[in-house]
Short mmCIF file of C-alpha atoms and ligand atoms in Angstrom, two decimals:
data_model
loop_
_atom_site.label_atom_id
_atom_site.label_comp_id
_atom_site.label_asym_id
_atom_site.label_seq_id
_atom_site.Cartn_x
_atom_site.Cartn_y
_atom_site.Cartn_z
CA MET A 45 114.70 89.42 121.57
CA PHE A 46 112.39 90.64 118.82
CA ASN A 47 110.43 88.01 116.95
CA VAL A 48 109.03 89.15 113.60
CA ASP A 49 107.85 87.86 110.23
CA LEU A 50 109.71 90.39 108.11
CA LEU A 51 112.92 92.13 109.10
CA ILE A 52 113.89 94.92 106.71
CA ILE A 53 117.56 95.77 107.14
CA GLY A 54 118.29 99.26 105.81
CA GLY A 55 115.85 102.16 105.86
CA GLY A 56 117.16 104.00 102.81
CA LEU A 57 114.72 104.95 100.07
CA VAL A 58 114.16 101.34 99.03
CA GLY A 59 113.89 99.73 102.50
CA ALA A 60 111.55 102.45 103.77
CA SER A 61 109.35 102.12 100.69
CA LEU A 62 109.25 98.33 101.09
CA ALA A 63 108.12 98.65 104.73
CA THR A 64 105.39 101.07 103.69
CA ALA A 65 104.30 99.00 100.70
CA VAL A 66 104.00 95.76 102.66
CA ARG A 67 102.19 97.47 105.52
CA SER A 68 99.80 99.20 103.11
CA HIS A 69 98.79 95.90 101.49
CA PRO A 70 95.50 94.53 102.90
CA LEU A 71 96.68 90.91 102.59
CA ALA A 72 99.75 91.63 104.74
CA LYS A 73 97.97 93.37 107.60
CA ASP A 74 98.75 90.62 110.13
CA LEU A 75 102.48 90.51 109.45
CA ARG A 76 104.88 91.70 112.12
CA ILE A 77 107.42 93.93 110.40
CA LEU A 78 110.58 95.50 111.81
CA LEU A 79 112.69 98.10 110.00
CA VAL A 80 116.27 98.64 111.20
CA ASP A 81 118.58 101.47 110.14
CA PRO A 82 121.41 103.28 111.92
CA SER A 83 120.36 106.79 110.86
CA PRO A 84 117.08 108.58 111.43
CA PRO A 85 115.83 110.79 108.57
CA SER A 86 117.54 114.17 108.38
CA THR A 87 115.75 116.99 110.16
CA GLN A 88 117.58 119.69 108.22
CA SER A 89 115.26 121.00 105.57
CA TRP A 90 117.63 123.15 103.49
CA PRO A 91 120.20 122.68 102.10
CA PRO A 92 119.71 118.91 102.09
CA THR A 93 122.54 117.09 103.87
CA SER A 94 122.56 114.08 101.56
CA LEU A 95 123.41 116.29 98.51
CA ARG A 96 121.92 113.63 96.29
CA THR A 97 118.78 114.04 94.29
CA SER A 98 116.79 111.38 92.50
CA THR A 99 114.96 111.60 89.24
CA ILE A 100 111.69 109.82 89.84
CA SER A 101 109.98 108.19 86.89
CA PRO A 102 106.21 108.47 86.46
CA SER A 103 105.76 104.78 87.41
CA SER A 104 107.79 105.29 90.62
CA LYS A 105 105.64 108.34 91.36
CA MET A 106 102.55 106.19 90.95
CA PHE A 107 104.01 103.60 93.36
CA LEU A 108 104.82 106.31 95.93
CA ASP A 109 101.30 107.63 95.49
CA ASP A 110 99.78 104.19 96.07
CA ILE A 111 101.70 103.65 99.31
CA GLY A 112 100.75 107.08 100.67
CA VAL A 113 104.20 108.70 100.43
CA TRP A 114 103.79 111.13 97.55
CA ASP A 115 101.23 113.36 99.24
CA ARG A 116 103.54 113.72 102.25
CA ILE A 117 106.24 115.36 100.13
CA PRO A 118 106.10 119.18 100.41
CA VAL A 119 104.86 120.40 97.00
CA ASP A 120 107.49 123.13 96.82
CA ARG A 121 110.24 120.47 96.89
CA ILE A 122 109.00 118.58 93.84
CA ALA A 123 110.69 119.70 90.62
CA VAL A 124 109.40 118.47 87.31
CA PHE A 125 111.20 118.21 84.00
CA ASP A 126 109.48 118.12 80.66
CA ARG A 127 112.58 117.82 78.48
CA MET A 128 115.91 116.11 78.55
CA PHE A 129 118.89 117.33 76.54
CA VAL A 130 121.65 114.84 76.13
CA TRP A 131 124.65 115.84 74.08
CA ASP A 132 128.03 114.51 73.27
CA HIS A 133 130.73 117.06 72.96
CA PRO A 134 134.49 117.17 73.13
CA TYR A 135 136.31 119.07 75.83
CA PRO A 136 137.99 121.53 75.60
CA LEU A 137 135.25 123.12 73.55
CA PRO A 138 135.60 123.79 69.86
CA ALA A 139 135.81 127.29 68.43
CA THR A 140 132.83 128.68 66.53
CA PRO A 141 132.45 126.67 63.36
CA SER A 142 131.89 128.40 60.08
CA ASN A 143 129.38 125.91 58.77
CA THR A 144 125.92 126.62 60.19
CA GLU A 145 123.92 125.74 57.15
CA VAL A 146 122.13 122.63 58.26
CA SER A 147 120.98 122.99 61.84
CA LYS A 148 121.43 124.93 65.04
CA ALA A 149 121.97 122.23 67.61
CA PRO A 150 125.36 120.85 68.52
CA ALA A 151 126.09 117.65 66.67
CA GLY A 152 125.45 114.60 68.77
CA THR A 153 122.43 116.10 70.54
CA ILE A 154 119.27 114.31 71.42
CA VAL A 155 116.23 116.08 72.81
CA PHE A 156 113.58 114.09 74.64
CA ASP A 157 110.33 115.95 75.05
CA ALA A 158 107.28 115.02 77.13
CA ASN A 159 105.17 115.98 74.11
CA ASP A 160 106.79 113.12 72.18
CA ILE A 161 104.87 110.72 74.40
CA GLU A 162 101.83 112.95 74.95
CA GLN A 163 102.68 113.59 78.63
CA ASP A 164 103.02 116.75 80.69
CA HIS A 165 106.27 115.66 82.35
CA LEU A 166 109.09 113.23 81.71
CA GLY A 167 109.77 112.85 85.41
CA TYR A 168 110.26 114.46 88.81
CA VAL A 169 113.33 115.45 90.78
CA LEU A 170 113.49 115.26 94.55
CA ASP A 171 116.35 115.49 96.97
CA ASN A 172 116.87 112.19 98.78
CA ASP A 173 116.45 113.73 102.25
CA THR A 174 113.02 115.13 101.43
CA LEU A 175 111.89 111.84 99.95
CA ARG A 176 113.21 109.75 102.85
CA ASN A 177 111.60 112.16 105.30
CA ALA A 178 108.23 111.76 103.59
CA MET A 179 108.60 107.98 103.82
CA PHE A 180 109.39 108.06 107.51
CA ARG A 181 106.47 110.44 108.11
CA ARG A 182 104.21 107.94 106.39
CA ILE A 183 105.68 105.12 108.52
CA GLY A 184 105.25 107.30 111.62
CA ASP A 185 101.58 107.84 110.73
CA ILE A 186 101.08 104.09 110.32
CA VAL A 187 102.74 103.34 113.66
CA GLY A 188 101.00 106.29 115.37
CA GLY A 189 97.69 105.17 113.86
CA GLY A 190 97.81 102.12 116.11
CA SER A 191 99.24 99.56 113.70
CA GLN A 192 100.91 96.99 115.92
CA GLY A 193 102.47 95.35 112.93
CA LEU A 194 105.23 97.82 112.08
CA GLN A 195 108.12 98.92 114.25
CA VAL A 196 111.22 100.94 113.46
CA ILE A 197 114.42 100.75 115.48
CA GLN A 198 117.72 102.50 115.15
CA GLY A 199 120.59 100.07 114.82
CA SER A 200 123.16 98.45 112.65
CA VAL A 201 123.41 94.76 111.82
CA LYS A 202 126.54 93.09 113.15
CA THR A 203 126.09 89.38 112.47
CA ILE A 204 123.44 86.89 111.45
CA LYS A 205 123.27 83.36 112.83
CA PHE A 206 121.89 80.81 110.46
CA VAL A 207 121.01 77.50 111.94
CA ASP A 208 123.34 75.56 109.68
CA ASP A 209 126.18 77.58 111.28
CA GLU A 210 125.70 75.52 114.45
CA SER A 211 123.68 72.61 115.75
CA GLU A 212 121.06 74.60 117.64
CA SER A 213 117.80 75.05 115.71
CA HIS A 214 115.84 78.23 116.32
CA VAL A 215 112.38 77.61 114.96
CA PRO A 216 112.01 74.13 113.50
CA GLU A 217 108.44 74.71 112.31
CA GLU A 218 108.16 73.65 108.70
CA GLU A 219 110.02 70.56 107.60
CA ASP A 220 111.10 71.71 104.16
CA SER A 221 111.91 75.23 105.32
CA ALA A 222 115.16 76.53 106.72
CA PRO A 223 114.94 77.51 110.39
CA TRP A 224 114.63 81.20 111.22
CA PRO A 225 117.87 83.19 111.33
CA VAL A 226 118.82 85.33 114.31
CA VAL A 227 120.17 88.78 113.55
CA GLU A 228 122.41 90.53 116.03
CA LEU A 229 122.74 94.32 116.06
CA GLU A 230 125.86 96.24 117.10
CA SER A 231 123.93 97.16 120.28
CA GLY A 232 123.69 93.48 121.21
CA GLU A 233 119.93 93.38 120.54
CA THR A 234 118.79 90.22 118.69
CA ILE A 235 115.97 89.67 116.23
CA GLN A 236 114.60 86.34 115.10
CA CYS A 237 112.72 86.50 111.83
CA ARG A 238 110.95 84.52 109.18
CA LEU A 239 112.35 86.60 106.30
CA ILE A 240 115.18 89.12 105.99
CA ALA A 241 114.88 91.79 103.29
CA ALA A 242 118.40 93.12 102.75
CA CYS A 243 118.00 96.76 101.72
CA ASP A 244 121.35 97.88 103.07
CA GLY A 245 122.79 99.34 99.88
CA SER A 246 125.44 98.39 97.36
CA ARG A 247 128.00 97.43 100.00
CA SER A 248 125.42 95.26 101.72
CA ARG A 249 126.73 93.66 104.88
CA VAL A 250 123.85 91.22 104.85
CA ARG A 251 124.77 90.04 101.34
CA THR A 252 128.36 89.51 102.49
CA ILE A 253 127.32 87.64 105.63
CA CYS A 254 125.10 85.40 103.49
CA GLY A 255 128.01 84.69 101.14
CA ALA A 256 125.89 85.63 98.12
CA ASP A 257 127.60 85.90 94.75
CA TRP A 258 128.19 89.47 93.60
CA PHE A 259 129.54 90.53 90.24
CA GLN A 260 131.26 93.91 90.47
CA TYR A 261 132.87 96.22 87.94
CA GLY A 262 134.53 99.49 88.99
CA TYR A 263 134.08 102.28 86.46
CA GLY A 264 137.17 104.09 87.72
CA GLN A 265 134.95 107.13 87.96
CA ASN A 266 133.59 109.21 90.82
CA ALA A 267 130.48 111.37 90.82
CA VAL A 268 130.98 114.82 92.34
CA VAL A 269 127.64 116.12 93.53
CA ALA A 270 126.63 119.67 94.48
CA ASN A 271 123.65 122.00 94.55
CA VAL A 272 124.23 125.25 92.66
CA GLU A 273 122.35 128.46 92.05
CA LEU A 274 121.49 129.08 88.40
CA LYS A 275 120.83 132.27 86.47
CA ASP A 276 117.52 130.96 85.17
CA ILE A 277 114.92 128.48 86.23
CA ILE A 278 115.05 125.13 84.41
CA THR A 279 112.47 122.49 83.64
CA THR A 280 114.93 120.47 81.62
CA ALA A 281 117.31 117.71 82.69
CA TYR A 282 120.70 118.28 81.06
CA GLN A 283 123.39 115.75 80.46
CA ARG A 284 126.55 116.40 78.52
CA PHE A 285 129.06 113.69 77.71
CA VAL A 286 132.66 114.85 77.83
CA PRO A 287 135.69 112.54 77.64
CA THR A 288 135.94 112.21 81.43
CA GLY A 289 132.28 111.21 81.81
CA PRO A 290 128.75 112.65 81.80
CA VAL A 291 127.96 115.91 83.59
CA ALA A 292 124.31 116.38 84.50
CA VAL A 293 122.26 119.27 85.86
CA LEU A 294 118.81 118.54 87.25
CA PRO A 295 116.21 121.06 88.35
CA VAL A 296 115.71 121.37 92.12
CA SER A 297 112.65 122.97 93.63
CA THR A 298 112.82 124.90 96.88
CA GLU A 299 111.36 128.05 98.37
CA ASP A 300 114.43 128.50 100.56
CA THR A 301 116.42 130.50 98.01
CA LEU A 302 115.34 133.28 95.70
CA ALA A 303 117.55 132.03 92.87
CA PRO A 304 116.73 128.90 90.85
CA VAL A 305 118.66 125.82 91.94
CA GLY A 306 120.15 122.88 90.06
CA ASN A 307 121.73 119.65 91.27
CA VAL A 308 124.99 118.81 89.55
CA ILE A 309 126.18 115.23 89.10
CA TRP A 310 129.63 115.48 87.61
CA THR A 311 131.05 112.10 86.71
CA THR A 312 134.78 112.13 86.19
CA THR A 313 138.10 110.48 86.93
CA PRO A 314 139.00 110.06 90.61
CA ALA A 315 141.89 112.52 90.14
CA GLU A 316 139.66 115.24 88.66
CA ALA A 317 137.02 114.50 91.29
CA ARG A 318 139.61 115.13 94.01
CA ALA A 319 140.59 118.39 92.32
CA LEU A 320 136.95 119.47 92.03
CA MET A 321 136.35 118.69 95.69
CA ALA A 322 139.43 120.69 96.69
CA ALA A 323 138.79 123.63 94.31
CA ASP A 324 137.55 126.87 95.80
CA GLU A 325 133.99 127.84 94.98
CA THR A 326 134.88 130.28 92.18
CA ASP A 327 137.07 127.73 90.40
CA PHE A 328 134.44 125.03 90.77
CA ILE A 329 131.72 127.25 89.30
CA ASN A 330 133.98 128.42 86.47
CA GLU A 331 134.90 124.85 85.57
CA LEU A 332 131.27 123.82 85.70
CA ASN A 333 130.20 126.62 83.38
CA ILE A 334 132.95 125.72 80.94
CA VAL A 335 132.13 122.04 80.94
CA LEU A 336 128.42 122.70 80.43
CA ALA A 337 128.55 125.53 77.93
CA ALA A 338 127.55 124.47 74.48
CA HIS A 339 129.87 126.94 72.91
CA GLU A 340 132.63 129.35 73.70
CA ASP A 341 130.95 132.52 72.49
CA GLU A 342 127.65 134.04 73.55
CA ASP A 343 125.73 132.56 70.64
CA GLN A 344 125.07 129.26 72.31
CA VAL A 345 123.64 127.38 69.39
CA PHE A 346 125.78 126.43 66.52
CA ALA A 347 126.99 123.92 64.05
CA SER A 348 125.55 121.26 61.94
CA SER A 349 124.05 118.07 63.18
CA PHE A 350 125.53 116.46 60.16
CA TYR A 351 128.91 118.17 59.81
CA PRO A 352 130.55 118.13 63.24
CA PRO A 353 133.08 120.94 63.16
CA GLU A 354 135.92 118.96 64.66
CA SER A 355 135.70 116.20 62.08
CA ASP A 356 138.00 117.93 59.63
CA GLN A 357 140.16 114.86 59.55
CA ASN A 358 137.73 113.02 57.26
CA PRO A 359 135.50 115.54 55.47
CA ALA A 360 134.80 113.23 52.53
CA LEU A 361 133.38 110.59 54.83
CA TRP A 362 131.28 113.18 56.59
CA ARG A 363 129.86 114.53 53.39
CA LEU A 364 128.87 111.02 52.41
CA VAL A 365 127.28 110.26 55.77
CA ALA A 366 125.56 113.62 55.80
CA LYS A 367 124.12 113.16 52.34
CA GLY A 368 122.80 109.75 53.33
CA LEU A 369 121.21 111.10 56.48
CA GLN A 370 119.66 114.02 54.70
CA VAL A 371 117.96 111.65 52.32
CA VAL A 372 116.77 109.34 55.09
CA LEU A 373 115.70 111.90 57.67
CA PRO A 374 112.84 114.28 56.94
CA LYS A 375 114.20 117.81 56.77
CA SER A 376 111.16 119.37 58.40
CA ALA A 377 111.64 117.18 61.48
CA ALA A 378 115.25 118.29 61.64
CA GLU A 379 114.30 121.97 61.52
CA ASN A 380 111.73 121.58 64.28
CA LYS A 381 113.97 119.65 66.59
CA VAL A 382 117.22 121.52 66.32
CA LEU A 383 115.71 124.84 67.26
CA ASN A 384 114.55 123.29 70.52
CA PHE A 385 118.03 123.07 71.95
CA ILE A 386 118.37 125.44 74.88
CA PRO A 387 121.69 125.23 76.70
CA PRO A 388 121.81 125.09 80.50
CA PRO A 389 121.85 128.44 82.31
CA GLU A 390 125.03 129.64 83.94
CA ALA A 391 125.73 128.49 87.49
CA THR A 392 126.55 131.33 89.87
CA ARG A 393 127.16 129.85 93.32
CA VAL A 394 127.55 126.57 95.17
CA ILE A 395 124.98 125.95 97.89
CA GLY A 396 126.28 123.99 100.86
CA LYS A 397 128.89 121.28 100.56
CA ARG A 398 130.09 119.13 97.69
CA GLY A 399 130.23 115.35 97.93
CA GLN A 400 131.69 112.53 95.89
CA PHE A 401 130.67 108.92 95.31
CA PRO A 402 132.72 106.16 93.65
CA LEU A 403 130.75 104.49 90.84
CA THR A 404 130.48 100.75 90.40
CA LEU A 405 128.29 98.34 88.56
CA GLY A 406 127.19 95.45 90.73
CA HIS A 407 124.72 92.61 90.40
CA SER A 408 123.85 89.49 92.32
CA PRO A 409 122.77 86.52 90.17
CA GLN A 410 120.29 85.49 92.88
CA TYR A 411 117.98 87.86 94.71
CA VAL A 412 116.31 85.12 96.77
CA LEU A 413 118.88 83.35 98.96
CA ARG A 414 116.82 80.23 99.49
CA LYS A 415 118.71 78.63 102.37
CA LYS A 416 119.18 81.88 104.23
CA ARG A 417 115.58 83.14 104.35
CA THR A 418 116.97 86.30 102.86
CA VAL A 419 116.05 88.39 99.85
CA LEU A 420 118.19 91.14 98.27
CA VAL A 421 116.46 94.38 97.29
CA GLY A 422 117.48 97.70 95.68
CA ASP A 423 121.18 98.53 95.58
CA ALA A 424 121.93 95.45 97.68
CA ALA A 425 120.85 93.41 94.64
CA HIS A 426 122.11 95.69 91.85
CA SER A 427 123.93 98.97 91.58
CA VAL A 428 124.05 100.92 88.34
CA HIS A 429 125.78 103.95 86.87
CA PRO A 430 123.78 107.10 87.65
CA LEU A 431 123.96 108.35 84.05
CA ALA A 432 120.27 107.81 83.36
CA GLY A 433 119.05 108.29 86.94
CA GLN A 434 117.57 104.81 87.16
CA GLY A 435 119.02 103.29 90.38
CA VAL A 436 116.30 104.12 92.85
CA ASN A 437 113.59 103.63 90.25
CA LEU A 438 114.76 100.04 89.83
CA GLY A 439 114.78 99.75 93.63
CA PHE A 440 111.18 101.00 93.89
CA ALA A 441 110.11 98.51 91.25
CA ASP A 442 111.83 95.80 93.34
CA ALA A 443 110.01 96.96 96.47
CA GLN A 444 106.67 96.96 94.67
CA SER A 445 107.16 93.48 93.23
CA LEU A 446 108.47 92.03 96.50
CA ALA A 447 105.68 93.61 98.57
CA ASP A 448 103.21 91.99 96.23
CA CYS A 449 104.81 88.54 96.59
CA ILE A 450 105.04 88.88 100.37
CA ALA A 451 101.39 89.95 100.60
CA SER A 452 100.23 87.07 98.37
CA ALA A 453 102.23 84.60 100.44
CA ALA A 454 100.89 86.04 103.70
CA GLY A 455 97.33 86.11 102.37
CA THR A 456 97.47 82.42 101.50
CA GLY A 457 99.16 81.39 104.74
CA ARG A 458 102.48 80.49 103.15
CA ASP A 459 105.80 80.67 104.94
CA LEU A 460 107.60 83.82 103.77
CA GLY A 461 111.21 82.96 103.14
CA GLY A 462 110.45 79.28 103.72
CA GLU A 463 109.45 76.55 101.27
CA ASN A 464 112.95 76.81 99.84
CA GLY A 465 112.22 80.37 98.71
CA ALA A 466 109.26 79.35 96.51
CA PRO A 467 106.84 82.16 97.56
CA LEU A 468 109.36 84.78 96.48
CA MET A 469 110.57 83.32 93.20
CA ARG A 470 108.15 85.48 91.20
CA TYR A 471 109.94 88.52 92.62
CA GLN A 472 113.29 87.15 91.52
CA SER A 473 112.23 86.24 88.01
CA GLU A 474 110.34 89.50 87.41
CA ARG A 475 113.04 91.76 88.70
CA ILE A 476 116.22 90.04 87.50
CA THR A 477 115.05 90.17 83.90
CA SER A 478 114.07 93.80 84.10
CA ASN A 479 117.13 94.94 86.08
CA LEU A 480 119.58 93.10 83.85
CA GLY A 481 118.02 94.72 80.79
CA MET A 482 118.52 98.19 82.27
CA ILE A 483 122.02 97.33 83.52
CA GLY A 484 122.95 96.21 80.00
CA VAL A 485 121.67 99.44 78.46
CA LEU A 486 123.36 101.69 81.03
CA HIS A 487 126.64 99.82 80.89
CA GLY A 488 126.53 99.87 77.09
CA LEU A 489 125.94 103.64 77.10
CA GLN A 490 128.73 104.20 79.58
CA ARG A 491 131.13 102.19 77.41
CA VAL A 492 130.05 103.74 74.11
CA PHE A 493 130.40 107.27 75.46
CA GLY A 494 133.73 106.37 77.04
CA VAL A 495 135.40 105.73 73.67
CA GLN A 496 137.45 108.73 72.57
CA ASN A 497 138.80 107.52 69.23
CA PRO A 498 138.05 110.52 66.96
CA THR A 499 136.52 108.51 64.10
CA PHE A 500 134.36 106.48 66.46
CA ARG A 501 133.34 109.65 68.26
CA ASP A 502 132.29 111.27 65.00
CA PHE A 503 130.19 108.24 64.10
CA ARG A 504 128.70 108.23 67.56
CA ARG A 505 127.65 111.83 67.18
CA VAL A 506 126.06 111.21 63.81
CA GLY A 507 124.26 108.23 65.33
CA ILE A 508 122.91 110.40 68.15
CA SER A 509 121.84 113.13 65.74
CA ALA A 510 120.11 110.50 63.65
CA LEU A 511 118.39 109.10 66.75
CA ASN A 512 117.16 112.60 67.53
CA PHE A 513 115.03 112.47 64.41
CA ALA A 514 113.87 108.91 64.87
CA ASN A 515 110.77 109.63 66.91
CA PRO A 516 109.49 106.03 67.18
CA LEU A 517 112.84 104.94 68.62
CA LYS A 518 112.87 107.88 71.06
CA LYS A 519 109.40 106.91 72.20
CA ILE A 520 110.61 103.36 72.90
CA ILE A 521 113.51 104.71 74.97
CA LEU A 522 111.25 107.08 76.92
CA ARG A 523 108.69 104.37 77.61
CA ALA A 524 111.45 102.00 78.84
CA MET A 525 112.52 104.66 81.34
CA ARG A 526 109.04 105.20 82.68
C1 FAD B 795 125.71 110.40 92.46
C2 FAD B 795 124.49 109.53 92.37
C3 FAD B 795 123.35 110.03 91.78
C4 FAD B 795 122.21 109.22 91.66
N1 FAD B 795 121.11 109.72 91.05
C5 FAD B 795 120.02 108.93 90.89
C6 FAD B 795 118.84 109.41 90.23
O1 FAD B 795 118.78 110.54 89.76
N2 FAD B 795 117.78 108.56 90.11
C7 FAD B 795 117.82 107.29 90.58
O2 FAD B 795 116.84 106.55 90.42
N3 FAD B 795 118.90 106.82 91.24
C8 FAD B 795 120.00 107.60 91.40
N4 FAD B 795 121.10 107.12 92.05
C9 FAD B 795 121.06 105.79 92.62
C10 FAD B 795 120.28 105.80 93.95
O3 FAD B 795 120.81 106.81 94.80
C11 FAD B 795 120.39 104.44 94.62
O4 FAD B 795 120.00 103.46 93.69
C12 FAD B 795 119.46 104.37 95.83
O5 FAD B 795 119.79 105.33 96.79
C13 FAD B 795 119.54 102.98 96.46
O6 FAD B 795 118.69 102.95 97.56
P1 FAD B 795 118.80 101.78 98.61
O7 FAD B 795 117.79 102.09 99.65
O8 FAD B 795 118.76 100.47 97.92
O9 FAD B 795 120.28 101.88 99.21
P2 FAD B 795 120.92 103.04 100.09
O10 FAD B 795 120.39 104.37 99.70
O11 FAD B 795 122.38 102.83 100.02
O12 FAD B 795 120.39 102.75 101.56
C14 FAD B 795 120.92 101.71 102.35
C15 FAD B 795 120.46 101.91 103.78
O13 FAD B 795 120.93 100.79 104.55
C16 FAD B 795 121.44 101.25 105.78
N5 FAD B 795 122.44 100.29 106.23
C17 FAD B 795 123.67 100.08 105.72
N6 FAD B 795 124.31 99.13 106.42
C18 FAD B 795 123.45 98.72 107.40
C19 FAD B 795 123.53 97.77 108.44
N7 FAD B 795 124.64 97.02 108.64
N8 FAD B 795 122.48 97.60 109.26
C20 FAD B 795 121.35 98.34 109.08
N9 FAD B 795 121.21 99.25 108.10
C21 FAD B 795 122.26 99.45 107.27
C22 FAD B 795 122.03 102.63 105.46
O14 FAD B 795 122.06 103.43 106.62
C23 FAD B 795 121.04 103.16 104.43
O15 FAD B 795 120.01 103.91 105.02
C24 FAD B 795 122.23 107.91 92.16
C25 FAD B 795 123.38 107.41 92.78
C26 FAD B 795 124.52 108.20 92.87
C27 FAD B 795 125.76 107.65 93.51
#
């Protein structure tokens, strides 16, 4: 039987970063830590087997830097993006409009630019395999460097025995603390631990075993994910909202292909997702190019930000709204911004396989399960829609906050997971507030963009165009995502 202070269950991006963060903290150097996961990091360099990429915010990058992971990522696999184009457009695409007098970006477009916040980049894009590999290399270096305090084993959790499940008490050390749980792996191996960090993803087995509350909402959408070759290199993250859901293309960096590469995250109905998975490569690429093209003809920029071409049903209303906006919004800003819209380059080929993931919103009202000596982290505590690429960034912020609490508790000789959860309550209060805020925003966006009533859609597009010129508001949004 293993006997440890901290058992991290799940060595995905969040669990592996938590192990590294705790071990890197000087106050936690005496803790015995064990990380358990069924799968070792992928050894295949290209194309990545996980298919998934993550946009990494500058603050997550800083965290990965601090824990010694960032400099273990091969430089040629780090893509940066300095702009984000988000646009709302009906599908099938409209014909060329006649009215081009006001601007040259599609209505309902918002452009986020690193220059808006005086930065070089808005964020980074990495495939999950490369990032997880870098984390395990860092862990390997720690273990190989003679640290007795961190071990990694391959395995999958089967059950957990809590002492209140039976009369036998495992470690009756502190009077006001729950006894230590005993975790059993599928292999039959057992681990007794002071604290369990459940990092086993959105379908967390640990959370289920603990009987923790979990609010869940199914979006009725799947994300189809693929890497594709592009005609041109991109340093922009694209996201287009069509009635079936957002379709995103992120830059991917690799020296393994001569052509530029993008990662596609195509959110859609389960039925269309099945069709996209079954489609042959040519059909998939054709569909992708149609769904991403800003326009049907070669002149990719068109239309008025203020007179959406398909709003013929209420031109009087549009003229009124447009007049109002033209008074309120400075024309010079409009001219500068709209010319910045550059549509995504054509995709030419799929690289490797396609994959699909069902999308759900999930949240646990308690991250610290006081009587179970267990804490929920990352997707085990909250899972969000990928439309703004925030999931793992929230998870890294969890790992950072929890590592800090664990280190403070260890440094002052407190019982991690004991004292009725008191040493970890700062983690819970810090992270629940922040995660719920982001969940609210993402869910709100998903709902707002899901409405297809034509009048509402027209208003939505005017609202987005207006937001595009409201620089202070854009700065607030960008800062919140950092
Ligand atoms: C299509 C898509 C695109 C996304 N894009 C982005 C993005 O651009 N940016 C972003 O920030 N986020 C993104 N996300 C979200 C992000 O991928 C997740 O938030 C993140 O992977 C969660 O990490 P995690 O370590 O908490 O969970 P997971 O990645 O699910 O890892 C859980 C780990 O636990 C292990 N495990 C499971 N069960 C057991 C068990 N019984 N015993 C032991 N171990 C177990 C698993 O093997 C796994 O390694 C995206 C998600 C999707 C679906």
